Structures are given as C-alpha cells and as structure tokens.
Amino acid sequence: MGERQRDVFIRVNGEEVRERIEARQTLVDFLRDHLGLTGTHIGCEQGVCGACTVLVDGEVVRGCLVLAVQCDGAAVQTIEGISDSGLITDLQEAFHKRNALQCGFCTPGMLIGAQDLLSRGSVPSREAIR
Ligand code: FES
C-alpha cells in the first residue's frame, strides 16, 4: 500500500465500511463517491455553506474540511441515516410547511444543524423551530 492510500474502517449510518481510499480524500467525497450517499452535498468546499454537514461521533462537522482517513474508527451519520431513523421527521415537515427550502441544496445540512441545536438544548424547545 502506497503512502497515498490508507485502509479505513468507518461506521456509516450504522453500517460498517472498510475501504482503501486516497489519503487526501475528503469525507464528503468519500460518502458521495464511494458509498453513493449523495444527500450530503458539496457547495463552497471551504467550510462556509454547510451543505456538506454530517455528524462524526455525534459532533457536527463540515465534510469538506475533514479527510476521510481522520474518521477511521469513527461513527458517521449522514442525512440519509438521520432521516431514515425518523428522528427529524417533524423538522422535515416543518421545513416543508414553512417553505424553508429555497433551492433545497443546503437543506440536508440545515436539518442536521437544526437537530444538533435541539439535541444540545441550544434552543428553548422543539416547538421553537416549528
Ligand atoms: Fe460548503 Fe463544505 S461544501 S461547507
């Protein structure tokens, strides 16, 4: 194995993933290109827009600023996993009801961010976001 490639073991949305990847590959590219999880979007690639937001070991991260190899041994949750869990169904409905989507490109990241705020008690209650 060359210096440019690394073996990683990452739990993605509860499923174990073992892959040999380019050491310089970003997490968002890994999720999209290797795993086909295209709900995580790529926008600015500078950590500003939030379209690439995912959870790594429960912490919000910008997938464009993190290398996939940095997530070796970690648990990653994408919008697909969070949505399938039903955890944010009420937020998705609220976004839809309030037409909070605009073009929708960054919506997955906004939903993950909103869920994170709620889980941390950073807003008064779940009803405050509805
Ligand atoms: Fe914009 Fe990552 S693509 S923050």
mmCIF file with all atom_site columns, C-alpha atoms and ligand atoms in Angstrom:
data_model
loop_
_atom_site.group_PDB
_atom_site.id
_atom_site.type_symbol
_atom_site.label_atom_id
_atom_site.label_alt_id
_atom_site.label_comp_id
_atom_site.label_asym_id
_atom_site.label_entity_id
_atom_site.label_seq_id
_atom_site.pdbx_PDB_ins_code
_atom_site.Cartn_x
_atom_site.Cartn_y
_atom_site.Cartn_z
_atom_site.occupancy
_atom_site.B_iso_or_equiv
_atom_site.pdbx_formal_charge
_atom_site.auth_seq_id
_atom_site.auth_comp_id
_atom_site.auth_asym_id
_atom_site.auth_atom_id
_atom_site.pdbx_PDB_model_num
ATOM   1   C  CA  . MET A 1 1   ? 0.000   0.000  0.000  1.00 0.00 ? 1   MET A CA  1
ATOM   2   C  CA  . GLY A 1 2   ? 1.491   3.321  -1.021 1.00 0.00 ? 2   GLY A CA  1
ATOM   3   C  CA  . GLU A 1 3   ? 1.657   6.419  1.083  1.00 0.00 ? 3   GLU A CA  1
ATOM   4   C  CA  . ARG A 1 4   ? -1.187  7.826  -0.890 1.00 0.00 ? 4   ARG A CA  1
ATOM   5   C  CA  . GLN A 1 5   ? -3.690  5.205  0.190  1.00 0.00 ? 5   GLN A CA  1
ATOM   6   C  CA  . ARG A 1 6   ? -4.982  4.127  3.551  1.00 0.00 ? 6   ARG A CA  1
ATOM   7   C  CA  . ASP A 1 7   ? -7.348  1.469  4.831  1.00 0.00 ? 7   ASP A CA  1
ATOM   8   C  CA  . VAL A 1 8   ? -10.176 2.894  6.864  1.00 0.00 ? 8   VAL A CA  1
ATOM   9   C  CA  . PHE A 1 9   ? -12.923 1.424  8.973  1.00 0.00 ? 9   PHE A CA  1
ATOM   10  C  CA  . ILE A 1 10  ? -15.824 3.764  9.449  1.00 0.00 ? 10  ILE A CA  1
ATOM   11  C  CA  . ARG A 1 11  ? -19.330 3.041  10.690 1.00 0.00 ? 11  ARG A CA  1
ATOM   12  C  CA  . VAL A 1 12  ? -21.650 4.971  8.389  1.00 0.00 ? 12  VAL A CA  1
ATOM   13  C  CA  . ASN A 1 13  ? -25.288 5.195  9.356  1.00 0.00 ? 13  ASN A CA  1
ATOM   14  C  CA  . GLY A 1 14  ? -24.806 2.112  11.498 1.00 0.00 ? 14  GLY A CA  1
ATOM   15  C  CA  . GLU A 1 15  ? -23.148 0.007  8.804  1.00 0.00 ? 15  GLU A CA  1
ATOM   16  C  CA  . GLU A 1 16  ? -19.505 -0.993 8.919  1.00 0.00 ? 16  GLU A CA  1
ATOM   17  C  CA  . VAL A 1 17  ? -17.480 0.221  5.959  1.00 0.00 ? 17  VAL A CA  1
ATOM   18  C  CA  . ARG A 1 18  ? -13.943 -0.948 5.222  1.00 0.00 ? 18  ARG A CA  1
ATOM   19  C  CA  . GLU A 1 19  ? -12.328 0.723  2.255  1.00 0.00 ? 19  GLU A CA  1
ATOM   20  C  CA  . ARG A 1 20  ? -8.939  1.532  0.842  1.00 0.00 ? 20  ARG A CA  1
ATOM   21  C  CA  . ILE A 1 21  ? -9.020  5.188  -0.060 1.00 0.00 ? 21  ILE A CA  1
ATOM   22  C  CA  . GLU A 1 22  ? -6.803  8.023  -1.137 1.00 0.00 ? 22  GLU A CA  1
ATOM   23  C  CA  . ALA A 1 23  ? -5.317  9.649  1.961  1.00 0.00 ? 23  ALA A CA  1
ATOM   24  C  CA  . ARG A 1 24  ? -6.252  13.090 0.693  1.00 0.00 ? 24  ARG A CA  1
ATOM   25  C  CA  . GLN A 1 25  ? -9.907  12.286 0.009  1.00 0.00 ? 25  GLN A CA  1
ATOM   26  C  CA  . THR A 1 26  ? -12.368 14.424 1.921  1.00 0.00 ? 26  THR A CA  1
ATOM   27  C  CA  . LEU A 1 27  ? -15.114 12.849 3.956  1.00 0.00 ? 27  LEU A CA  1
ATOM   28  C  CA  . VAL A 1 28  ? -17.815 14.309 1.739  1.00 0.00 ? 28  VAL A CA  1
ATOM   29  C  CA  . ASP A 1 29  ? -16.190 12.878 -1.387 1.00 0.00 ? 29  ASP A CA  1
ATOM   30  C  CA  . PHE A 1 30  ? -15.844 9.508  0.343  1.00 0.00 ? 30  PHE A CA  1
ATOM   31  C  CA  . LEU A 1 31  ? -19.516 9.499  1.299  1.00 0.00 ? 31  LEU A CA  1
ATOM   32  C  CA  . ARG A 1 32  ? -20.688 10.528 -2.130 1.00 0.00 ? 32  ARG A CA  1
ATOM   33  C  CA  . ASP A 1 33  ? -18.231 8.754  -4.427 1.00 0.00 ? 33  ASP A CA  1
ATOM   34  C  CA  . HIS A 1 34  ? -17.529 5.545  -2.513 1.00 0.00 ? 34  HIS A CA  1
ATOM   35  C  CA  . LEU A 1 35  ? -20.807 4.989  -0.747 1.00 0.00 ? 35  LEU A CA  1
ATOM   36  C  CA  . GLY A 1 36  ? -23.292 6.732  -3.015 1.00 0.00 ? 36  GLY A CA  1
ATOM   37  C  CA  . LEU A 1 37  ? -24.669 8.806  -0.154 1.00 0.00 ? 37  LEU A CA  1
ATOM   38  C  CA  . THR A 1 38  ? -25.432 11.829 -2.276 1.00 0.00 ? 38  THR A CA  1
ATOM   39  C  CA  . GLY A 1 39  ? -27.706 13.520 0.255  1.00 0.00 ? 39  GLY A CA  1
ATOM   40  C  CA  . THR A 1 40  ? -24.578 15.175 1.580  1.00 0.00 ? 40  THR A CA  1
ATOM   41  C  CA  . HIS A 1 41  ? -23.889 17.962 -0.876 1.00 0.00 ? 41  HIS A CA  1
ATOM   42  C  CA  . ILE A 1 42  ? -20.796 19.856 -1.922 1.00 0.00 ? 42  ILE A CA  1
ATOM   43  C  CA  . GLY A 1 43  ? -21.054 23.612 -2.212 1.00 0.00 ? 43  GLY A CA  1
ATOM   44  C  CA  . CYS A 1 44  ? -18.290 26.009 -1.274 1.00 0.00 ? 44  CYS A CA  1
ATOM   45  C  CA  . GLU A 1 45  ? -15.676 23.398 -0.261 1.00 0.00 ? 45  GLU A CA  1
ATOM   46  C  CA  . GLN A 1 46  ? -14.384 25.958 2.255  1.00 0.00 ? 46  GLN A CA  1
ATOM   47  C  CA  . GLY A 1 47  ? -16.411 25.158 5.349  1.00 0.00 ? 47  GLY A CA  1
ATOM   48  C  CA  . VAL A 1 48  ? -18.766 28.090 4.890  1.00 0.00 ? 48  VAL A CA  1
ATOM   49  C  CA  . CYS A 1 49  ? -22.048 26.992 3.326  1.00 0.00 ? 49  CYS A CA  1
ATOM   50  C  CA  . GLY A 1 50  ? -22.804 23.889 5.419  1.00 0.00 ? 50  GLY A CA  1
ATOM   51  C  CA  . ALA A 1 51  ? -24.152 21.814 2.524  1.00 0.00 ? 51  ALA A CA  1
ATOM   52  C  CA  . CYS A 1 52  ? -21.720 19.027 3.448  1.00 0.00 ? 52  CYS A CA  1
ATOM   53  C  CA  . THR A 1 53  ? -22.678 18.852 7.130  1.00 0.00 ? 53  THR A CA  1
ATOM   54  C  CA  . VAL A 1 54  ? -22.623 15.411 8.750  1.00 0.00 ? 54  VAL A CA  1
ATOM   55  C  CA  . LEU A 1 55  ? -22.161 14.051 12.258 1.00 0.00 ? 55  LEU A CA  1
ATOM   56  C  CA  . VAL A 1 56  ? -18.898 12.385 13.280 1.00 0.00 ? 56  VAL A CA  1
ATOM   57  C  CA  . ASP A 1 57  ? -19.168 10.672 16.652 1.00 0.00 ? 57  ASP A CA  1
ATOM   58  C  CA  . GLY A 1 58  ? -22.163 12.894 17.309 1.00 0.00 ? 58  GLY A CA  1
ATOM   59  C  CA  . GLU A 1 59  ? -20.382 16.146 16.517 1.00 0.00 ? 59  GLU A CA  1
ATOM   60  C  CA  . VAL A 1 60  ? -21.363 18.396 13.630 1.00 0.00 ? 60  VAL A CA  1
ATOM   61  C  CA  . VAL A 1 61  ? -18.561 18.637 11.082 1.00 0.00 ? 61  VAL A CA  1
ATOM   62  C  CA  . ARG A 1 62  ? -18.151 20.041 7.620  1.00 0.00 ? 62  ARG A CA  1
ATOM   63  C  CA  . GLY A 1 63  ? -17.413 17.054 5.423  1.00 0.00 ? 63  GLY A CA  1
ATOM   64  C  CA  . CYS A 1 64  ? -15.388 19.196 3.030  1.00 0.00 ? 64  CYS A CA  1
ATOM   65  C  CA  . LEU A 1 65  ? -12.897 20.132 5.754  1.00 0.00 ? 65  LEU A CA  1
ATOM   66  C  CA  . VAL A 1 66  ? -12.321 16.654 7.151  1.00 0.00 ? 66  VAL A CA  1
ATOM   67  C  CA  . LEU A 1 67  ? -10.329 13.924 5.481  1.00 0.00 ? 67  LEU A CA  1
ATOM   68  C  CA  . ALA A 1 68  ? -11.994 10.536 5.410  1.00 0.00 ? 68  ALA A CA  1
ATOM   69  C  CA  . VAL A 1 69  ? -8.882  8.986  6.983  1.00 0.00 ? 69  VAL A CA  1
ATOM   70  C  CA  . GLN A 1 70  ? -9.409  11.252 10.001 1.00 0.00 ? 70  GLN A CA  1
ATOM   71  C  CA  . CYS A 1 71  ? -12.678 9.398  10.561 1.00 0.00 ? 71  CYS A CA  1
ATOM   72  C  CA  . ASP A 1 72  ? -11.031 5.987  10.800 1.00 0.00 ? 72  ASP A CA  1
ATOM   73  C  CA  . GLY A 1 73  ? -12.719 4.223  13.698 1.00 0.00 ? 73  GLY A CA  1
ATOM   74  C  CA  . ALA A 1 74  ? -15.473 6.827  13.976 1.00 0.00 ? 74  ALA A CA  1
ATOM   75  C  CA  . ALA A 1 75  ? -19.229 6.730  13.512 1.00 0.00 ? 75  ALA A CA  1
ATOM   76  C  CA  . VAL A 1 76  ? -20.553 8.979  10.772 1.00 0.00 ? 76  VAL A CA  1
ATOM   77  C  CA  . GLN A 1 77  ? -24.181 9.880  10.304 1.00 0.00 ? 77  GLN A CA  1
ATOM   78  C  CA  . THR A 1 78  ? -25.431 11.426 7.107  1.00 0.00 ? 78  THR A CA  1
ATOM   79  C  CA  . ILE A 1 79  ? -28.794 12.908 6.266  1.00 0.00 ? 79  ILE A CA  1
ATOM   80  C  CA  . GLU A 1 80  ? -29.860 9.527  4.873  1.00 0.00 ? 80  GLU A CA  1
ATOM   81  C  CA  . GLY A 1 81  ? -29.278 7.773  8.184  1.00 0.00 ? 81  GLY A CA  1
ATOM   82  C  CA  . ILE A 1 82  ? -30.747 10.515 10.310 1.00 0.00 ? 82  ILE A CA  1
ATOM   83  C  CA  . SER A 1 83  ? -33.783 10.841 8.090  1.00 0.00 ? 83  SER A CA  1
ATOM   84  C  CA  . ASP A 1 84  ? -34.366 7.082  7.924  1.00 0.00 ? 84  ASP A CA  1
ATOM   85  C  CA  . SER A 1 85  ? -34.246 6.927  11.718 1.00 0.00 ? 85  SER A CA  1
ATOM   86  C  CA  . GLY A 1 86  ? -37.329 9.160  11.886 1.00 0.00 ? 86  GLY A CA  1
ATOM   87  C  CA  . LEU A 1 87  ? -35.516 11.459 14.291 1.00 0.00 ? 87  LEU A CA  1
ATOM   88  C  CA  . ILE A 1 88  ? -36.092 14.562 12.201 1.00 0.00 ? 88  ILE A CA  1
ATOM   89  C  CA  . THR A 1 89  ? -39.435 13.812 10.599 1.00 0.00 ? 89  THR A CA  1
ATOM   90  C  CA  . ASP A 1 90  ? -41.010 16.729 12.450 1.00 0.00 ? 90  ASP A CA  1
ATOM   91  C  CA  . LEU A 1 91  ? -38.224 19.076 11.311 1.00 0.00 ? 91  LEU A CA  1
ATOM   92  C  CA  . GLN A 1 92  ? -38.578 17.941 7.712  1.00 0.00 ? 92  GLN A CA  1
ATOM   93  C  CA  . GLU A 1 93  ? -42.303 18.581 7.891  1.00 0.00 ? 93  GLU A CA  1
ATOM   94  C  CA  . ALA A 1 94  ? -41.725 21.994 9.474  1.00 0.00 ? 94  ALA A CA  1
ATOM   95  C  CA  . PHE A 1 95  ? -39.224 22.969 6.765  1.00 0.00 ? 95  PHE A CA  1
ATOM   96  C  CA  . HIS A 1 96  ? -41.714 21.875 4.116  1.00 0.00 ? 96  HIS A CA  1
ATOM   97  C  CA  . LYS A 1 97  ? -44.658 23.598 5.779  1.00 0.00 ? 97  LYS A CA  1
ATOM   98  C  CA  . ARG A 1 98  ? -42.759 26.896 6.138  1.00 0.00 ? 98  ARG A CA  1
ATOM   99  C  CA  . ASN A 1 99  ? -41.255 26.661 2.654  1.00 0.00 ? 99  ASN A CA  1
ATOM   100 C  CA  . ALA A 1 100 ? -37.839 26.819 4.250  1.00 0.00 ? 100 ALA A CA  1
ATOM   101 C  CA  . LEU A 1 101 ? -36.191 25.011 1.394  1.00 0.00 ? 101 LEU A CA  1
ATOM   102 C  CA  . GLN A 1 102 ? -35.407 27.704 -1.182 1.00 0.00 ? 102 GLN A CA  1
ATOM   103 C  CA  . CYS A 1 103 ? -33.416 25.736 -3.765 1.00 0.00 ? 103 CYS A CA  1
ATOM   104 C  CA  . GLY A 1 104 ? -33.001 22.854 -1.305 1.00 0.00 ? 104 GLY A CA  1
ATOM   105 C  CA  . PHE A 1 105 ? -29.317 22.361 -1.952 1.00 0.00 ? 105 PHE A CA  1
ATOM   106 C  CA  . CYS A 1 106 ? -28.195 23.021 1.616  1.00 0.00 ? 106 CYS A CA  1
ATOM   107 C  CA  . THR A 1 107 ? -31.345 21.676 3.278  1.00 0.00 ? 107 THR A CA  1
ATOM   108 C  CA  . PRO A 1 108 ? -29.751 18.393 4.426  1.00 0.00 ? 108 PRO A CA  1
ATOM   109 C  CA  . GLY A 1 109 ? -27.041 20.335 6.236  1.00 0.00 ? 109 GLY A CA  1
ATOM   110 C  CA  . MET A 1 110 ? -29.558 22.745 7.728  1.00 0.00 ? 110 MET A CA  1
ATOM   111 C  CA  . LEU A 1 111 ? -31.647 19.842 9.036  1.00 0.00 ? 111 LEU A CA  1
ATOM   112 C  CA  . ILE A 1 112 ? -28.624 18.231 10.663 1.00 0.00 ? 112 ILE A CA  1
ATOM   113 C  CA  . GLY A 1 113 ? -27.659 21.576 12.184 1.00 0.00 ? 113 GLY A CA  1
ATOM   114 C  CA  . ALA A 1 114 ? -31.183 22.165 13.487 1.00 0.00 ? 114 ALA A CA  1
ATOM   115 C  CA  . GLN A 1 115 ? -31.321 18.690 15.002 1.00 0.00 ? 115 GLN A CA  1
ATOM   116 C  CA  . ASP A 1 116 ? -27.962 19.276 16.655 1.00 0.00 ? 116 ASP A CA  1
ATOM   117 C  CA  . LEU A 1 117 ? -29.174 22.544 18.197 1.00 0.00 ? 117 LEU A CA  1
ATOM   118 C  CA  . LEU A 1 118 ? -32.255 20.794 19.529 1.00 0.00 ? 118 LEU A CA  1
ATOM   119 C  CA  . SER A 1 119 ? -30.321 17.867 20.931 1.00 0.00 ? 119 SER A CA  1
ATOM   120 C  CA  . ARG A 1 120 ? -27.999 20.244 22.783 1.00 0.00 ? 120 ARG A CA  1
ATOM   121 C  CA  . GLY A 1 121 ? -30.815 22.321 24.233 1.00 0.00 ? 121 GLY A CA  1
ATOM   122 C  CA  . SER A 1 122 ? -29.459 25.368 22.379 1.00 0.00 ? 122 SER A CA  1
ATOM   123 C  CA  . VAL A 1 123 ? -32.983 26.464 21.558 1.00 0.00 ? 123 VAL A CA  1
ATOM   124 C  CA  . PRO A 1 124 ? -35.791 26.593 24.117 1.00 0.00 ? 124 PRO A CA  1
ATOM   125 C  CA  . SER A 1 125 ? -37.762 23.667 22.738 1.00 0.00 ? 125 SER A CA  1
ATOM   126 C  CA  . ARG A 1 126 ? -38.508 21.686 19.642 1.00 0.00 ? 126 ARG A CA  1
ATOM   127 C  CA  . GLU A 1 127 ? -41.647 23.775 19.166 1.00 0.00 ? 127 GLU A CA  1
ATOM   128 C  CA  . ALA A 1 128 ? -39.435 26.883 18.767 1.00 0.00 ? 128 ALA A CA  1
ATOM   129 C  CA  . ILE A 1 129 ? -38.207 25.590 15.437 1.00 0.00 ? 129 ILE A CA  1
ATOM   130 C  CA  . ARG A 1 130 ? -41.585 24.504 14.096 1.00 0.00 ? 130 ARG A CA  1
HETATM 131 FE FE1 . FES B 2 .   ? -19.636 24.334 1.921  1.00 0.00 ? 1   FES B FE1 1
HETATM 132 FE FE2 . FES B 2 .   ? -18.499 22.161 2.978  1.00 0.00 ? 1   FES B FE2 1
HETATM 133 S  S1  . FES B 2 .   ? -19.171 22.437 0.945  1.00 0.00 ? 1   FES B S1  1
HETATM 134 S  S2  . FES B 2 .   ? -19.139 23.958 3.990  1.00 0.00 ? 1   FES B S2  1
#
